[in-house]
Tab-separated table of C-alpha atoms in Angstrom:
chain	number	residue	atom	x	y	z
A	1	MET	CA	26.272	116.775	-40.736
A	2	SER	CA	25.299	116.097	-44.277
A	3	HIS	CA	21.611	115.373	-45.105
A	4	ARG	CA	22.506	111.320	-45.631
A	5	ALA	CA	24.232	111.420	-42.074
A	6	SER	CA	21.347	112.799	-40.464
A	7	LEU	CA	19.043	110.086	-42.150
A	8	LEU	CA	21.342	107.272	-41.143
A	9	GLY	CA	21.390	108.570	-37.475
A	10	ARG	CA	17.466	108.759	-37.411
A	11	GLY	CA	17.490	105.238	-38.742
A	12	TYR	CA	19.815	104.191	-35.881
A	13	GLN	CA	17.737	105.521	-33.233
A	14	ASP	CA	14.511	104.148	-34.842
A	15	ASN	CA	16.057	100.486	-34.899
A	16	HIS	CA	17.321	101.006	-31.315
A	17	LEU	CA	13.832	101.982	-30.061
A	18	ASP	CA	12.585	99.012	-31.886
A	19	SER	CA	15.125	96.500	-31.032
A	20	PRO	CA	14.429	92.881	-29.812
A	21	ARG	CA	15.462	93.860	-26.297
A	22	VAL	CA	13.554	97.298	-26.046
A	23	ARG	CA	10.444	95.360	-27.164
A	24	PHE	CA	10.556	92.559	-24.817
A	25	ARG	CA	11.118	94.991	-21.717
A	26	ARG	CA	7.976	96.796	-23.262
A	27	ALA	CA	6.074	93.872	-23.196
A	28	LEU	CA	7.101	93.050	-19.652
A	29	LEU	CA	6.258	96.760	-18.674
A	30	LEU	CA	2.695	96.517	-20.372
A	31	CYS	CA	2.288	93.428	-18.319
A	32	LEU	CA	3.409	94.761	-15.211
A	33	MET	CA	1.225	97.902	-15.479
A	34	THR	CA	-1.775	96.039	-16.245
A	35	VAL	CA	-1.551	94.103	-12.889
A	36	ILE	CA	-0.776	97.274	-10.689
A	37	VAL	CA	-3.186	99.737	-12.313
A	38	PRO	CA	-5.468	97.931	-15.117
A	39	GLY	CA	-5.645	100.274	-18.090
A	40	SER	CA	-2.474	102.316	-17.356
A	41	GLY	CA	-0.442	99.994	-19.811
A	42	HIS	CA	-3.063	100.695	-22.668
A	43	ILE	CA	-2.867	104.470	-22.172
A	44	ALA	CA	0.882	104.317	-22.520
A	45	VAL	CA	0.617	102.326	-25.972
A	46	GLY	CA	-2.216	104.591	-27.268
A	47	ARG	CA	-5.064	102.796	-26.571
A	48	ARG	CA	-6.681	105.879	-24.518
A	49	ALA	CA	-10.604	104.864	-24.587
A	50	VAL	CA	-9.847	101.379	-22.997
A	51	GLY	CA	-6.941	102.458	-20.810
A	52	TRP	CA	-9.118	105.311	-19.303
A	53	PHE	CA	-12.079	103.518	-18.753
A	54	ALA	CA	-10.273	100.679	-16.933
A	55	VAL	CA	-8.304	103.304	-14.871
A	56	THR	CA	-11.689	105.100	-13.914
A	57	MET	CA	-13.215	101.639	-12.794
A	58	TRP	CA	-9.985	100.941	-10.858
A	59	VAL	CA	-9.910	104.101	-9.042
A	60	ALA	CA	-13.411	104.144	-8.591
A	61	ALA	CA	-13.346	100.807	-6.737
A	62	LEU	CA	-10.696	101.924	-4.671
A	63	GLY	CA	-12.322	105.003	-3.797
A	64	GLY	CA	-15.319	103.292	-2.876
A	65	GLY	CA	-13.576	100.875	-0.491
A	66	GLY	CA	-11.680	103.436	0.963
A	67	TYR	CA	-14.884	105.543	1.612
A	68	LEU	CA	-16.320	102.603	3.357
A	69	LEU	CA	-13.443	101.872	5.215
A	70	TRP	CA	-13.286	105.492	6.838
A	71	LYS	CA	-16.950	105.557	7.167
A	72	TYR	CA	-17.236	102.210	9.061
A	73	ARG	CA	-13.722	102.357	10.626
A	74	THR	CA	-15.593	102.407	14.105
A	75	ASP	CA	-18.223	99.913	13.500
A	76	ARG	CA	-16.563	96.719	12.980
A	77	ALA	CA	-20.037	94.746	13.817
A	78	GLU	CA	-21.823	96.212	10.708
A	79	VAL	CA	-18.717	95.506	8.424
A	80	LEU	CA	-18.727	91.687	10.022
A	81	GLY	CA	-22.385	91.757	9.194
A	82	TRP	CA	-21.909	92.216	5.227
A	83	PHE	CA	-19.991	88.731	5.281
A	84	THR	CA	-22.968	87.239	6.404
A	85	ASP	CA	-25.602	89.003	4.535
A	86	THR	CA	-27.083	86.922	1.988
A	87	ASP	CA	-28.011	89.974	-0.519
A	88	VAL	CA	-24.439	91.715	-0.036
A	89	LEU	CA	-22.800	88.136	-0.809
A	90	LEU	CA	-24.648	87.727	-4.009
A	91	LEU	CA	-23.789	91.145	-4.928
A	92	ALA	CA	-19.957	90.596	-4.238
A	93	ARG	CA	-20.202	87.242	-6.193
A	94	GLY	CA	-21.525	88.886	-9.196
A	95	ALA	CA	-19.188	91.804	-8.842
A	96	ILE	CA	-16.022	89.487	-8.530
A	97	VAL	CA	-16.500	87.556	-11.516
A	98	ALA	CA	-17.615	90.584	-13.457
A	99	VAL	CA	-14.152	92.278	-12.441
A	100	ALA	CA	-12.312	89.166	-13.071
A	101	VAL	CA	-13.691	88.614	-16.734
A	102	LEU	CA	-12.827	92.344	-17.252
A	103	TRP	CA	-9.347	92.065	-16.163
A	104	VAL	CA	-8.763	88.757	-18.012
A	105	ILE	CA	-9.732	90.625	-21.157
A	106	LEU	CA	-7.080	93.531	-20.446
A	107	PHE	CA	-4.576	91.197	-20.022
A	108	LEU	CA	-5.459	89.500	-23.288
A	109	ASP	CA	-5.329	92.656	-24.995
A	110	ALA	CA	-2.159	93.684	-23.416
A	111	TRP	CA	-0.743	90.626	-24.526
A	112	ARG	CA	-1.907	91.147	-28.007
A	113	LEU	CA	-0.326	94.528	-27.844
A	114	ALA	CA	3.032	93.266	-26.629
A	115	SER	CA	3.289	91.836	-30.204
A	116	PRO	CA	4.970	88.607	-29.112
A	117	TYR	CA	5.025	87.509	-32.784
A	118	ARG	CA	7.837	90.028	-33.309
A	119	LEU	CA	9.935	88.633	-30.593
A	120	ASN	CA	12.229	85.671	-30.983
A	121	PHE	CA	10.636	82.358	-29.773
A	122	MET	CA	12.187	82.298	-25.910
A	123	ARG	CA	10.862	86.060	-25.355
A	124	ALA	CA	7.563	85.331	-26.746
A	125	ALA	CA	7.155	82.074	-24.905
A	126	LEU	CA	7.880	83.783	-21.627
A	127	ILE	CA	5.602	86.840	-22.292
A	128	THR	CA	3.030	84.159	-23.017
A	129	VAL	CA	3.639	82.090	-20.422
A	130	LEU	CA	3.659	85.074	-17.845
A	131	ASN	CA	0.475	86.419	-19.176
A	132	LEU	CA	-0.913	82.983	-18.979
A	133	ALA	CA	0.100	82.710	-15.507
A	134	ILE	CA	-1.546	85.860	-14.378
A	135	ILE	CA	-4.959	84.926	-16.182
A	136	GLY	CA	-4.646	81.359	-14.203
A	137	GLY	CA	-4.399	83.284	-11.074
A	138	VAL	CA	-6.757	85.523	-11.553
A	139	ALA	CA	-9.332	83.048	-12.714
A	140	GLY	CA	-8.439	80.527	-10.002
A	141	SER	CA	-8.794	83.164	-7.267
A	142	THR	CA	-12.122	84.287	-8.709
A	143	ALA	CA	-13.449	80.470	-8.743
A	144	TYR	CA	-12.440	80.271	-5.170
A	145	ALA	CA	-13.716	83.205	-4.097
A	146	SER	CA	-17.019	82.234	-6.018
A	147	GLN	CA	-17.394	78.812	-4.726
A	148	LEU	CA	-16.548	80.039	-1.013
A	149	ILE	CA	-19.506	83.002	-1.363
A	150	LYS	CA	-21.690	80.295	-2.491
A	151	VAL	CA	-21.071	77.977	0.379
A	152	SER	CA	-21.078	80.534	2.988
A	153	ARG	CA	-24.461	82.107	1.643
A	154	ASP	CA	-25.873	78.722	1.560
A	155	THR	CA	-24.919	78.161	4.798
A	156	VAL	CA	-26.382	81.447	6.274
A	157	LYS	CA	-29.672	80.463	4.455
A	158	THR	CA	-29.887	77.130	5.895
A	159	VAL	CA	-28.680	77.369	9.439
A	160	PHE	CA	-29.172	81.457	10.456
A	161	LYS	CA	-32.939	81.418	8.932
A	162	ALA	CA	-34.641	82.773	11.881
A	163	THR	CA	-35.722	86.431	11.820
A	164	LYS	CA	-36.803	87.220	15.222
A	165	THR	CA	-34.136	89.404	17.139
A	166	SER	CA	-33.753	89.155	21.072
A	167	GLU	CA	-32.364	92.413	22.818
A	168	PRO	CA	-29.767	91.974	25.473
A	169	LEU	CA	-31.092	92.185	29.255
A	170	LYS	CA	-29.300	94.058	31.623
A	171	GLY	CA	-26.404	94.433	29.138
A	172	ARG	CA	-25.986	91.033	28.515
A	173	TYR	CA	-26.783	88.340	25.798
A	174	ASN	CA	-27.426	84.845	27.411
A	175	ILE	CA	-27.188	81.893	24.711
A	176	LEU	CA	-27.851	78.270	25.591
A	177	LEU	CA	-25.574	75.948	23.995
A	178	LEU	CA	-26.856	72.436	23.862
A	179	GLY	CA	-25.036	69.282	23.054
A	180	SER	CA	-27.260	66.929	21.175
A	181	ASP	CA	-26.536	63.285	21.393
A	182	ALA	CA	-29.557	61.780	19.230
A	183	ARG	CA	-28.513	58.266	18.385
A	184	ALA	CA	-30.384	55.094	16.990
A	185	ASP	CA	-30.366	53.542	20.523
A	186	ARG	CA	-32.029	56.421	22.083
A	187	THR	CA	-35.402	57.755	21.936
A	188	GLY	CA	-35.729	61.225	21.247
A	189	VAL	CA	-32.869	63.743	21.983
A	190	ARG	CA	-31.370	63.943	25.358
A	191	PRO	CA	-28.911	66.991	25.464
A	192	ASP	CA	-25.915	65.708	27.484
A	193	SER	CA	-24.328	69.217	27.504
A	194	MET	CA	-26.128	72.312	28.580
A	195	THR	CA	-23.888	75.540	28.949
A	196	VAL	CA	-25.272	79.122	29.115
A	197	ALA	CA	-22.793	81.809	27.611
A	198	SER	CA	-23.421	84.872	29.238
A	199	ILE	CA	-22.045	87.647	27.090
A	200	ASP	CA	-21.464	91.589	27.987
A	201	ALA	CA	-22.944	93.029	25.104
A	202	ASP	CA	-20.469	95.709	25.049
A	203	THR	CA	-17.000	94.190	26.343
A	204	GLY	CA	-17.608	90.534	24.833
A	205	LYS	CA	-16.686	89.221	28.437
A	206	VAL	CA	-18.033	85.831	28.900
A	207	VAL	CA	-19.265	83.786	31.816
A	208	LEU	CA	-19.809	80.044	31.107
A	209	ILE	CA	-22.793	78.717	33.600
A	210	SER	CA	-22.842	74.686	33.239
A	211	LEU	CA	-25.923	72.678	34.161
A	212	PRO	CA	-25.317	68.929	34.554
A	213	ARG	CA	-27.963	66.203	32.660
A	214	ASN	CA	-28.827	64.528	35.871
A	215	LEU	CA	-29.886	67.831	37.871
A	216	GLN	CA	-33.236	67.263	39.675
A	217	ASN	CA	-36.411	69.035	40.594
A	218	VAL	CA	-35.263	72.017	38.364
A	219	PRO	CA	-38.156	74.540	38.215
A	220	PHE	CA	-39.583	76.084	35.199
A	221	SER	CA	-39.773	79.918	34.373
A	222	LYS	CA	-42.822	81.849	35.163
A	223	GLY	CA	-45.435	81.607	32.435
A	224	SER	CA	-44.123	78.338	31.031
A	225	PRO	CA	-46.534	75.675	29.993
A	226	MET	CA	-44.716	72.959	32.037
A	227	GLN	CA	-45.628	74.901	35.221
A	228	GLN	CA	-49.093	73.281	34.727
A	229	LEU	CA	-47.793	69.916	34.826
A	230	TYR	CA	-44.957	70.603	37.406
A	231	PRO	CA	-46.015	73.525	39.655
A	232	ASN	CA	-43.384	72.612	41.993
A	233	GLY	CA	-40.629	71.591	39.530
A	234	PHE	CA	-39.591	68.679	37.609
A	235	ASN	CA	-40.097	66.267	40.226
A	236	CYS	CA	-41.665	63.089	39.039
A	237	GLY	CA	-38.995	60.745	40.321
A	238	ALA	CA	-35.284	59.862	39.710
A	239	GLU	CA	-35.811	59.667	36.244
A	240	CYS	CA	-36.779	63.323	35.996
A	241	LEU	CA	-33.679	64.804	35.080
A	242	LEU	CA	-32.784	67.880	33.590
A	243	ASN	CA	-32.055	66.302	30.186
A	244	ALA	CA	-35.435	64.639	30.278
A	245	VAL	CA	-37.281	67.225	30.058
A	246	TYR	CA	-36.867	67.587	26.161
A	247	VAL	CA	-38.632	63.963	25.701
A	248	THR	CA	-41.148	64.584	28.251
A	249	ALA	CA	-42.118	67.874	26.742
A	250	GLU	CA	-41.848	66.230	23.229
A	251	SER	CA	-44.929	64.159	24.281
A	252	ARG	CA	-46.941	67.145	25.141
A	253	PRO	CA	-47.075	68.948	21.867
A	254	ASP	CA	-50.617	70.199	23.308
A	255	LEU	CA	-48.890	72.499	25.937
A	256	PHE	CA	-46.862	73.970	22.881
A	257	PRO	CA	-49.248	74.359	20.237
A	258	ASN	CA	-47.445	76.698	18.195
A	259	SER	CA	-43.938	75.328	18.597
A	260	GLN	CA	-41.961	73.109	16.359
A	261	SER	CA	-40.006	71.978	19.109
A	262	PRO	CA	-41.666	71.658	22.343
A	263	GLY	CA	-38.853	69.811	23.946
A	264	LEU	CA	-36.523	72.538	22.763
A	265	GLU	CA	-38.802	75.355	24.442
A	266	ALA	CA	-39.239	73.240	27.655
A	267	THR	CA	-35.925	73.038	28.297
A	268	ILE	CA	-35.124	76.465	27.711
A	269	ASP	CA	-37.882	77.312	30.326
A	270	ALA	CA	-36.088	74.886	32.616
A	271	VAL	CA	-32.764	76.407	32.351
A	272	GLN	CA	-34.058	79.721	32.621
A	273	GLY	CA	-35.798	78.682	36.021
A	274	VAL	CA	-32.457	77.201	37.429
A	275	THR	CA	-30.376	80.200	36.444
A	276	ASN	CA	-32.922	83.114	36.645
A	277	LEU	CA	-31.429	84.165	33.495
A	278	ARG	CA	-33.413	85.020	30.399
A	279	ILE	CA	-32.210	83.007	27.253
A	280	ASN	CA	-31.843	85.141	24.178
A	281	TYR	CA	-30.902	82.540	21.709
A	282	TYR	CA	-29.991	78.564	21.544
A	283	VAL	CA	-27.402	76.808	19.451
A	284	MET	CA	-27.962	73.095	19.378
A	285	VAL	CA	-24.357	71.406	18.591
A	286	ASN	CA	-24.428	68.031	17.111
A	287	LEU	CA	-21.659	66.094	19.086
A	288	ASN	CA	-21.083	63.910	15.928
A	289	GLY	CA	-21.214	66.715	13.301
A	290	PHE	CA	-18.690	68.303	15.966
A	291	LYS	CA	-15.807	66.058	14.689
A	292	GLY	CA	-16.181	67.825	11.172
A	293	LEU	CA	-15.705	71.125	12.593
A	294	VAL	CA	-12.346	70.169	14.317
A	295	ASN	CA	-11.038	68.416	11.175
A	296	ALA	CA	-12.015	71.516	9.277
A	297	VAL	CA	-9.756	73.814	11.338
A	298	GLY	CA	-7.007	71.131	11.239
A	299	GLY	CA	-7.772	70.035	14.773
A	300	VAL	CA	-7.192	71.332	17.950
A	301	THR	CA	-4.316	71.866	20.584
A	302	MET	CA	-5.153	70.448	24.173
A	303	ASN	CA	-3.271	70.274	27.369
A	304	VAL	CA	-4.714	66.876	28.107
A	305	LYS	CA	-4.418	66.552	32.064
A	306	THR	CA	-5.404	62.839	32.553
A	307	ARG	CA	-5.700	59.746	30.265
A	308	ILE	CA	-8.831	59.978	28.200
A	309	ALA	CA	-10.513	56.620	27.423
A	310	MET	CA	-11.947	56.443	23.577
A	311	PHE	CA	-14.446	54.301	24.093
A	312	GLY	CA	-17.597	53.420	26.529
A	313	HIS	CA	-18.739	50.656	29.194
A	314	GLU	CA	-19.926	48.427	26.393
A	315	ASP	CA	-16.979	48.496	23.938
A	316	ALA	CA	-13.966	48.496	26.399
A	317	TRP	CA	-12.029	45.773	24.426
A	318	LYS	CA	-11.053	48.969	21.954
A	319	ASN	CA	-8.349	49.938	24.899
A	320	THR	CA	-7.728	53.245	23.121
A	321	TYR	CA	-6.567	56.289	25.136
A	322	ILE	CA	-5.888	59.946	24.424
A	323	GLU	CA	-2.712	60.074	26.384
A	324	PRO	CA	-1.796	62.857	28.791
A	325	GLY	CA	0.441	65.773	27.706
A	326	GLU	CA	0.081	68.827	24.866
A	327	GLN	CA	-0.923	67.488	21.793
A	328	LYS	CA	-3.167	68.236	18.749
A	329	LEU	CA	-6.621	66.403	18.840
A	330	ASP	CA	-8.451	65.557	15.643
A	331	GLY	CA	-12.082	65.607	15.336
A	332	GLN	CA	-12.743	61.866	16.585
A	333	GLN	CA	-10.106	62.529	19.263
A	334	ALA	CA	-11.668	66.046	20.578
A	335	LEU	CA	-15.387	64.400	20.445
A	336	TRP	CA	-13.947	61.761	23.068
A	337	TYR	CA	-12.167	64.218	24.992
A	338	ALA	CA	-15.692	66.074	25.583
A	339	ARG	CA	-17.661	63.365	26.253
A	340	SER	CA	-15.799	60.026	27.741
A	341	ARG	CA	-17.051	59.060	31.016
A	342	VAL	CA	-14.887	55.906	31.639
A	343	GLY	CA	-12.580	56.700	34.369
A	344	SER	CA	-14.419	59.814	34.911
A	345	ASP	CA	-18.005	61.308	35.521
A	346	ASP	CA	-20.411	63.632	34.461
A	347	TYR	CA	-18.445	66.661	36.410
A	348	ASP	CA	-14.896	65.881	34.990
A	349	ARG	CA	-16.584	65.869	31.385
A	350	MET	CA	-18.183	68.934	32.123
A	351	GLY	CA	-14.523	70.656	32.816
A	352	ARG	CA	-13.066	69.237	30.043
A	353	GLN	CA	-15.919	70.528	27.678
A	354	LYS	CA	-15.276	73.969	28.941
A	355	CYS	CA	-11.486	73.790	28.185
A	356	LEU	CA	-12.454	72.315	24.781
A	357	MET	CA	-14.855	75.358	24.044
A	358	ALA	CA	-11.945	77.834	25.223
A	359	ALA	CA	-9.347	76.426	23.114
A	360	MET	CA	-11.697	76.093	20.131
A	361	ALA	CA	-12.292	79.997	20.772
A	362	ASP	CA	-8.676	80.656	21.094
A	363	GLN	CA	-7.436	79.108	18.583
A	364	LEU	CA	-9.972	79.983	15.808
A	365	SER	CA	-8.118	82.907	14.602
A	366	PRO	CA	-9.437	85.037	11.681
A	367	GLN	CA	-6.457	83.655	9.441
A	368	THR	CA	-7.631	80.011	10.367
A	369	VAL	CA	-11.236	80.833	9.534
A	370	LEU	CA	-10.456	82.326	6.546
A	371	LEU	CA	-7.938	79.513	5.072
A	372	ASN	CA	-10.523	76.784	5.954
A	373	ALA	CA	-13.729	78.772	5.345
A	374	THR	CA	-15.147	76.372	2.932
A	375	LYS	CA	-14.793	73.403	5.152
A	376	ILE	CA	-16.072	75.215	8.121
A	377	ALA	CA	-19.306	76.440	6.173
A	378	GLN	CA	-20.083	72.987	4.849
A	379	SER	CA	-19.577	71.475	8.476
A	380	GLY	CA	-21.681	74.280	10.193
A	381	LYS	CA	-24.724	72.668	8.058
A	382	GLU	CA	-24.323	69.393	9.757
A	383	LEU	CA	-23.140	70.883	13.172
A	384	LEU	CA	-25.662	73.573	14.141
A	385	SER	CA	-29.320	74.167	14.494
A	386	THR	CA	-30.173	77.672	16.109
A	387	ASN	CA	-32.623	80.470	16.269
A	388	ILE	CA	-29.851	83.352	15.843
A	389	PRO	CA	-30.900	85.328	12.988
A	390	ALA	CA	-28.412	86.046	10.269
A	391	LYS	CA	-28.496	89.845	10.861
A	392	GLU	CA	-27.286	89.297	14.414
A	393	LEU	CA	-24.289	87.291	13.185
A	394	GLY	CA	-22.162	90.716	12.684
A	395	GLN	CA	-22.781	91.582	16.285
A	396	PHE	CA	-21.951	88.413	17.787
A	397	ALA	CA	-18.736	88.027	15.586
A	398	ASP	CA	-17.675	91.472	16.671
A	399	LEU	CA	-18.300	90.368	20.371
A	400	ALA	CA	-16.025	87.141	19.703
A	401	LEU	CA	-13.327	89.059	18.527
A	402	LYS	CA	-13.666	91.566	21.720
A	403	SER	CA	-13.496	88.196	23.994
A	404	ARG	CA	-10.275	86.969	22.254
A	405	GLY	CA	-7.546	87.464	25.110
A	406	GLN	CA	-10.164	88.246	27.753
A	407	LYS	CA	-10.432	85.829	31.005
A	408	ILE	CA	-13.584	83.441	31.082
A	409	ARG	CA	-15.394	82.927	34.124
A	410	THR	CA	-17.415	79.671	35.055
A	411	VAL	CA	-20.102	78.580	37.076
A	412	SER	CA	-20.982	74.876	37.354
A	413	VAL	CA	-23.621	73.133	38.974
A	414	VAL	CA	-21.943	70.440	40.703
A	415	PRO	CA	-20.931	69.008	43.740
A	416	PRO	CA	-19.516	69.659	46.331
A	417	GLU	CA	-20.282	73.297	45.768
A	418	PHE	CA	-23.827	72.416	44.973
A	419	ASP	CA	-26.219	69.254	45.344
A	420	THR	CA	-27.810	67.911	42.121
A	421	VAL	CA	-30.594	65.987	43.996
A	422	THR	CA	-31.960	68.452	46.040
A	423	PRO	CA	-30.539	71.580	44.585
A	424	ASP	CA	-30.509	74.680	46.254
A	425	PHE	CA	-31.882	76.910	43.361
A	426	PRO	CA	-31.673	80.334	45.207
A	427	LEU	CA	-27.911	79.627	46.096
A	428	ILE	CA	-27.338	78.500	42.743
A	429	GLN	CA	-28.663	81.825	41.139
A	430	ALA	CA	-26.722	84.017	43.614
A	431	ALA	CA	-23.554	82.202	42.555
A	432	ILE	CA	-24.329	82.870	39.095
A	433	GLN	CA	-25.135	86.641	39.523
A	434	LYS	CA	-22.014	86.882	41.752
A	435	ALA	CA	-19.773	85.445	38.578
A	436	ILE	CA	-21.408	87.841	36.346
A	437	ASP	CA	-20.744	90.666	38.996
A	438	LYS	CA	-17.118	89.579	38.953
A	439	SER	CA	-17.026	89.415	35.160
A	440	GLU	CA	-18.185	92.872	34.641
A	441	SER	CA	-15.892	94.595	37.485
A	442	THR	CA	-12.194	95.001	37.262
A	443	VAL	CA	-11.293	93.175	40.482
A	444	LYS	CA	-8.412	90.672	40.058
A	445	ALA	CA	-9.066	87.170	40.079
A	446	THR	CA	-7.552	85.122	42.977
A	447	LYS	CA	-5.548	81.956	42.207
A	448	LYS	CA	-6.903	78.813	43.228
A	449	PRO	CA	-4.331	75.726	43.764
A	450	LYS	CA	-3.406	73.714	41.018
A	451	ASP	CA	-5.242	70.507	40.114
A	452	THR	CA	-4.618	68.011	37.651
A	453	SER	CA	-8.266	66.910	36.964
A	454	GLY	CA	-10.885	68.347	34.856
A	455	ARG	CA	-13.051	69.820	37.621
A	456	PRO	CA	-11.265	72.958	38.187
A	457	ALA	CA	-12.643	74.259	34.998
A	458	ASN	CA	-16.039	74.196	36.436
A	459	GLN	CA	-15.360	76.744	39.166
A	460	THR	CA	-12.984	79.460	38.034
A	461	ASP	CA	-12.225	82.923	37.535
A	462	ASP	CA	-10.077	82.290	34.338
A	463	LEU	CA	-10.667	79.490	32.373
A	464	LYS	CA	-7.671	79.481	30.397
A	465	SER	CA	-5.303	79.302	33.298
A	466	VAL	CA	-6.825	76.123	34.593
A	467	CYS	CA	-6.975	74.316	31.373
């Protein structure tokens, strides 16, 4: 072959390797490599210093993540705790923003290296749009993640600001759930809903113990300042109901000189006296704020057994109901489902409240929480007040996941099983202990006759089956 032919052949190869089609494919490959392994595309086109720096950082991040995953693979509570640790959240927010900025810089440089000005208009436009779409996706995802972390961190700092921890007693955490119904037409706070969630610290098995607001003659736990006033129990007449303990104690701050809420402490003392369980923590739920939580997760699906009035005795003209059947309730409907007493009574309402709690726990999957995390976090500020410290949230999140799918046992201090006017407290405490013992055993629950009212949820070995 002549020297001239050799030169022509080499020129053909160079032109082929630098043809518009090849340049376009090279630009697409460069973009793809930057997405999959940041920096690998830069290495391929000779930008080795930048490329190897990015690849090293990427491999280090993956290696660090893999190491943490391996090290804490059996300690889910610790990992969940990171998501509620304000220092970790702040560090994560900064890291996410830094990584996103560096990644965007790599994409811009990859676009420059793709030499779009050497492509025809359509191909250059496609490469540019593709890179802008990737950059927009990274920027948008980063902004969302940063905002989510900020809201979550603010919620943890606002709601879970307590620092004192409480160890489980006899292997169980006992958490008092209070439904607060503070309204303009009421003096002080009168908890309308009082439930102790007794949780096995190892398995997450739950026993719900509900106390009616109209329980009389309640004793106070040993050492309570309220024993000085009521050594024989809260027996000052028909108005001295369990939910009146709060208001009564608020008027006697001298009995609780170092307390920010004498009414709350006295209520806890009363609940401990009734149940013979030491309360580790409390959670005060604002019933009106509860609507925001239900709306934040897109509603809650309930099997409504009977017609539920969405009005009180004073506004019966509204004539609005939740009809029977399986349906998704919004926040307003869920609130009325939990608190309506027209056409029913306190005890029916207590049963419905347990069913609602069980449904929320069952339907709040990790995916639901993740997709609605910002709304949930924002509603949490209005919904909750608690003395659960932030450092315990990982532990309780782990127990919540363990409890999913397990049977929930219930005990309610309601007629006909128990008299609420002259209660037999040793009998009540024995029933509570029996339910806890059954929860911790492997004995199968016995089925009870079907009942369409809300009351079967008050006394059951399997809450889900009667709801």
